[in-house]
Short mmCIF file of C-alpha atoms in Angstrom, two decimals:
data_model
loop_
_atom_site.label_atom_id
_atom_site.label_comp_id
_atom_site.label_asym_id
_atom_site.label_seq_id
_atom_site.Cartn_x
_atom_site.Cartn_y
_atom_site.Cartn_z
CA MET A 1 0.00 0.00 0.00
CA TYR A 2 1.29 3.45 -0.93
CA GLN A 3 2.02 5.13 2.38
CA PRO A 4 2.93 8.85 2.56
CA PRO A 5 4.40 9.56 6.02
CA HIS A 6 1.71 12.11 6.95
CA PHE A 7 -1.03 9.44 6.53
CA ALA A 8 0.80 6.58 8.29
CA VAL A 9 -0.49 5.32 11.65
CA THR A 10 1.70 2.87 13.53
CA ASP A 11 0.12 2.86 16.99
CA SER A 12 -1.02 -0.74 17.56
CA GLU A 13 -3.89 0.15 19.89
CA THR A 14 -5.34 2.57 17.33
CA LEU A 15 -5.13 -0.06 14.58
CA HIS A 16 -6.70 -2.68 16.85
CA GLN A 17 -9.45 -0.18 17.70
CA LEU A 18 -10.35 0.24 14.02
CA ILE A 19 -10.50 -3.54 13.55
CA ARG A 20 -12.83 -3.90 16.53
CA ALA A 21 -15.04 -1.04 15.38
CA TYR A 22 -15.23 -2.31 11.77
CA PRO A 23 -14.77 -6.10 12.05
CA LEU A 24 -15.98 -7.03 8.56
CA GLY A 25 -12.65 -7.64 6.86
CA VAL A 26 -11.71 -8.61 3.32
CA LEU A 27 -9.55 -11.73 3.44
CA ILE A 28 -7.21 -11.84 0.43
CA THR A 29 -5.76 -15.26 -0.37
CA HIS A 30 -3.79 -16.87 -3.18
CA GLY A 31 -4.64 -20.53 -3.47
CA GLU A 32 -4.81 -23.12 -6.21
CA GLY A 33 -7.49 -21.13 -8.00
CA GLY A 34 -5.48 -17.89 -7.91
CA LEU A 35 -6.36 -14.70 -6.08
CA ASP A 36 -9.56 -14.71 -4.06
CA ALA A 37 -11.34 -12.33 -1.67
CA ASN A 38 -13.83 -13.22 1.06
CA HIS A 39 -15.76 -10.76 3.24
CA LEU A 40 -15.85 -12.10 6.81
CA PRO A 41 -16.62 -10.77 10.29
CA PHE A 42 -13.50 -11.27 12.41
CA GLU A 43 -12.83 -11.64 16.11
CA LEU A 44 -9.60 -9.94 17.24
CA ASP A 45 -7.65 -11.46 20.13
CA THR A 46 -4.80 -9.16 21.19
CA GLY A 47 -3.75 -11.52 23.96
CA GLU A 48 -1.95 -13.85 21.56
CA GLY A 49 1.02 -13.24 19.30
CA ALA A 50 3.09 -10.10 18.79
CA HIS A 51 0.30 -8.26 16.93
CA GLY A 52 -2.76 -10.31 17.83
CA VAL A 53 -4.77 -13.10 16.23
CA LEU A 54 -7.82 -12.91 13.95
CA ARG A 55 -10.49 -15.61 13.94
CA ALA A 56 -13.41 -16.15 11.57
CA HIS A 57 -15.41 -18.88 9.88
CA VAL A 58 -16.34 -19.77 6.32
CA ALA A 59 -19.01 -21.97 4.82
CA ARG A 60 -17.90 -25.57 4.41
CA ASN A 61 -18.80 -25.23 0.72
CA ASN A 62 -16.30 -22.35 0.41
CA GLN A 63 -13.19 -23.72 -1.32
CA LEU A 64 -10.95 -21.34 0.65
CA TRP A 65 -10.33 -23.74 3.54
CA GLN A 66 -9.41 -26.58 1.18
CA GLU A 67 -7.15 -24.53 -1.07
CA MET A 68 -5.13 -22.95 1.75
CA ASN A 69 -2.42 -24.68 3.77
CA ASP A 70 -1.53 -23.92 7.36
CA GLY A 71 1.13 -21.21 7.36
CA ASP A 72 0.16 -19.68 4.00
CA GLU A 73 0.50 -15.89 3.93
CA VAL A 74 -2.72 -13.88 3.70
CA LEU A 75 -3.86 -10.28 3.92
CA VAL A 76 -6.97 -8.95 5.67
CA ILE A 77 -8.18 -5.41 4.92
CA PHE A 78 -10.34 -3.49 7.40
CA ARG A 79 -11.93 -0.19 6.31
CA ALA A 80 -13.58 2.48 8.42
CA ALA A 81 -15.67 5.41 7.18
CA ASP A 82 -14.70 6.96 3.85
CA GLY A 83 -15.98 9.71 1.58
CA TYR A 84 -15.46 12.11 -1.29
CA ILE A 85 -13.96 15.53 -0.52
CA SER A 86 -14.85 18.43 -2.83
CA PRO A 87 -12.39 21.30 -3.36
CA ASN A 88 -15.30 23.66 -2.70
CA TRP A 89 -15.26 22.59 0.96
CA TYR A 90 -11.82 24.14 1.50
CA PRO A 91 -11.91 27.86 2.37
CA GLY A 92 -8.49 28.19 0.73
CA LYS A 93 -9.92 27.12 -2.63
CA HIS A 94 -11.95 30.31 -2.82
CA GLU A 95 -8.79 32.36 -2.38
CA HIS A 96 -6.28 30.70 -4.72
CA HIS A 97 -8.24 27.85 -6.44
CA GLN A 98 -5.26 25.49 -5.97
CA GLN A 99 -7.23 22.48 -4.74
CA VAL A 100 -8.47 19.29 -6.38
CA PRO A 101 -10.99 16.59 -5.37
CA THR A 102 -9.83 13.69 -3.20
CA TRP A 103 -11.16 10.77 -1.17
CA ASN A 104 -10.57 10.38 2.57
CA TYR A 105 -10.53 7.04 4.38
CA CYS A 106 -9.04 4.97 7.21
CA VAL A 107 -7.78 1.44 6.53
CA VAL A 108 -5.76 -1.23 8.28
CA HIS A 109 -3.94 -4.01 6.43
CA ALA A 110 -3.31 -7.06 8.61
CA HIS A 111 -0.66 -9.36 7.18
CA GLY A 112 -0.54 -12.85 8.61
CA ARG A 113 -0.36 -16.63 8.36
CA ILE A 114 -3.53 -18.68 8.18
CA LYS A 115 -4.46 -21.87 10.02
CA ILE A 116 -7.53 -23.96 9.23
CA HIS A 117 -9.67 -25.32 12.09
CA ASP A 118 -12.08 -28.01 10.91
CA ASP A 119 -13.00 -28.45 14.55
CA ALA A 120 -16.52 -28.15 16.00
CA ARG A 121 -15.21 -27.04 19.41
CA PHE A 122 -13.23 -24.18 17.85
CA VAL A 123 -16.24 -23.14 15.76
CA ARG A 124 -18.66 -23.20 18.71
CA ARG A 125 -16.35 -21.07 20.83
CA LEU A 126 -15.82 -18.60 17.99
CA LEU A 127 -19.54 -18.32 17.22
CA ALA A 128 -20.33 -17.86 20.91
CA ASN A 129 -17.77 -15.04 21.19
CA LEU A 130 -18.99 -13.29 18.04
CA THR A 131 -22.62 -13.61 19.11
CA ARG A 132 -21.94 -12.37 22.63
CA HIS A 133 -20.10 -9.33 21.30
CA HIS A 134 -22.53 -8.31 18.55
CA GLU A 135 -25.70 -9.05 20.56
CA ALA A 136 -24.50 -7.05 23.57
CA GLY A 137 -26.44 -3.94 22.55
CA GLU A 138 -29.75 -5.73 22.02
CA PRO A 139 -32.55 -5.37 24.63
CA ILE A 140 -32.75 -9.17 24.84
CA PRO A 141 -29.48 -10.56 23.43
CA TRP A 142 -29.83 -13.71 21.35
CA LYS A 143 -27.64 -16.59 22.50
CA MET A 144 -26.77 -19.87 20.88
CA ALA A 145 -28.78 -21.80 23.48
CA ASP A 146 -31.93 -20.11 22.11
CA ALA A 147 -31.74 -22.32 19.00
CA PRO A 148 -32.80 -26.00 19.05
CA ARG A 149 -29.76 -28.17 19.77
CA ASP A 150 -30.04 -30.32 16.64
CA TYR A 151 -30.50 -27.26 14.43
CA LEU A 152 -27.50 -25.54 16.01
CA GLU A 153 -25.29 -28.59 15.54
CA THR A 154 -26.26 -28.71 11.87
CA MET A 155 -25.26 -25.07 11.47
CA VAL A 156 -21.95 -25.61 13.31
CA GLN A 157 -21.10 -28.53 11.04
CA ALA A 158 -21.79 -26.34 8.00
CA VAL A 159 -18.85 -24.00 8.70
CA VAL A 160 -15.09 -24.26 9.16
CA GLY A 161 -12.97 -22.05 11.40
CA ILE A 162 -9.91 -20.09 10.39
CA GLU A 163 -7.27 -18.39 12.50
CA ILE A 164 -4.74 -15.82 11.32
CA GLU A 165 -1.62 -14.98 13.30
CA ILE A 166 -0.99 -11.32 12.53
CA THR A 167 2.63 -10.79 11.49
CA GLY A 168 2.31 -7.09 10.68
CA LEU A 169 -0.16 -4.21 10.77
CA VAL A 170 -0.12 -1.28 8.35
CA GLY A 171 -2.44 1.67 8.99
CA LYS A 172 -3.30 4.51 6.65
CA PHE A 173 -5.59 7.29 7.86
CA LYS A 174 -6.01 9.75 4.97
CA LEU A 175 -7.83 12.60 6.71
CA SER A 176 -6.55 15.77 5.03
CA GLN A 177 -3.56 16.01 7.38
CA ASN A 178 -1.64 17.53 4.45
CA LYS A 179 -4.05 20.49 4.31
CA GLU A 180 -4.15 23.75 6.23
CA ALA A 181 -6.10 23.53 9.50
CA ALA A 182 -8.86 25.80 8.17
CA ASP A 183 -9.28 23.68 5.06
CA ARG A 184 -9.40 20.47 7.03
CA LEU A 185 -12.00 21.98 9.38
CA GLY A 186 -14.08 23.25 6.46
CA ALA A 187 -14.16 19.82 4.84
CA ALA A 188 -14.99 18.10 8.13
CA ASN A 189 -17.84 20.51 8.87
CA THR A 190 -19.32 19.94 5.41
CA LEU A 191 -19.13 16.17 5.87
CA GLN A 192 -20.94 16.63 9.19
CA ASP A 193 -23.67 18.60 7.41
CA HIS A 194 -23.97 15.76 4.88
CA GLY A 195 -24.49 13.21 7.64
CA GLN A 196 -21.05 11.58 7.33
CA THR A 197 -20.41 11.93 11.04
CA ALA A 198 -17.82 9.17 11.54
CA LEU A 199 -15.48 10.48 8.84
CA ALA A 200 -15.96 14.08 10.00
CA GLU A 201 -15.10 13.19 13.59
CA ALA A 202 -12.01 11.27 12.46
CA MET A 203 -10.81 14.36 10.56
CA LEU A 204 -11.40 16.56 13.60
CA SER A 205 -9.40 14.21 15.83
CA PRO A 206 -5.90 13.82 14.41
CA PRO A 207 -4.46 10.31 14.41
CA PRO A 208 -3.78 8.15 16.30
CA SER A 209 -7.25 8.79 17.78
CA LEU A 210 -10.30 7.23 16.11
CA PRO A 211 -13.99 7.80 16.87
#
């Protein structure tokens, strides 16, 4: 990934925070069938490994788990809010007209090595953790025990677990840091007016912070 120094974020906690806030990652693999991409919700465990471990599951019918070998290198991309930035939103544009359109975004690339877990115990634990986390905000959180046991076992058998040891994290937060403060504020305020609150707040809070 092209990485100008003023957009680079290296703080591990900030990068982990983005992954937790936007857990739907794009898993990029290169197996027997060539390049492939799968969109999966990931669990991040920062208690293991130097940079943490990612866990997810795929459908048993997905060829990914059969084409990949334990230890193969993979890439997972996590993306936060993004949006178009018009030159008209910069106060400086109206003085000297030396501005062009751009696109702001925050992304984390997690490089790692994959391990396949065709293991019902691993899958149950993973699904329980994901469910507990994502149901936490519900008035009456759904739990796996709510489903009939035989139905649940059928669903568990229909998926395969994967685990990725993160070997490196690369963060890029392109938030108009290369612009004058007034221009950055003008663009952020316009995004706020357009309802793009998450991106606006990220621009107003210089990295490594993240809303």
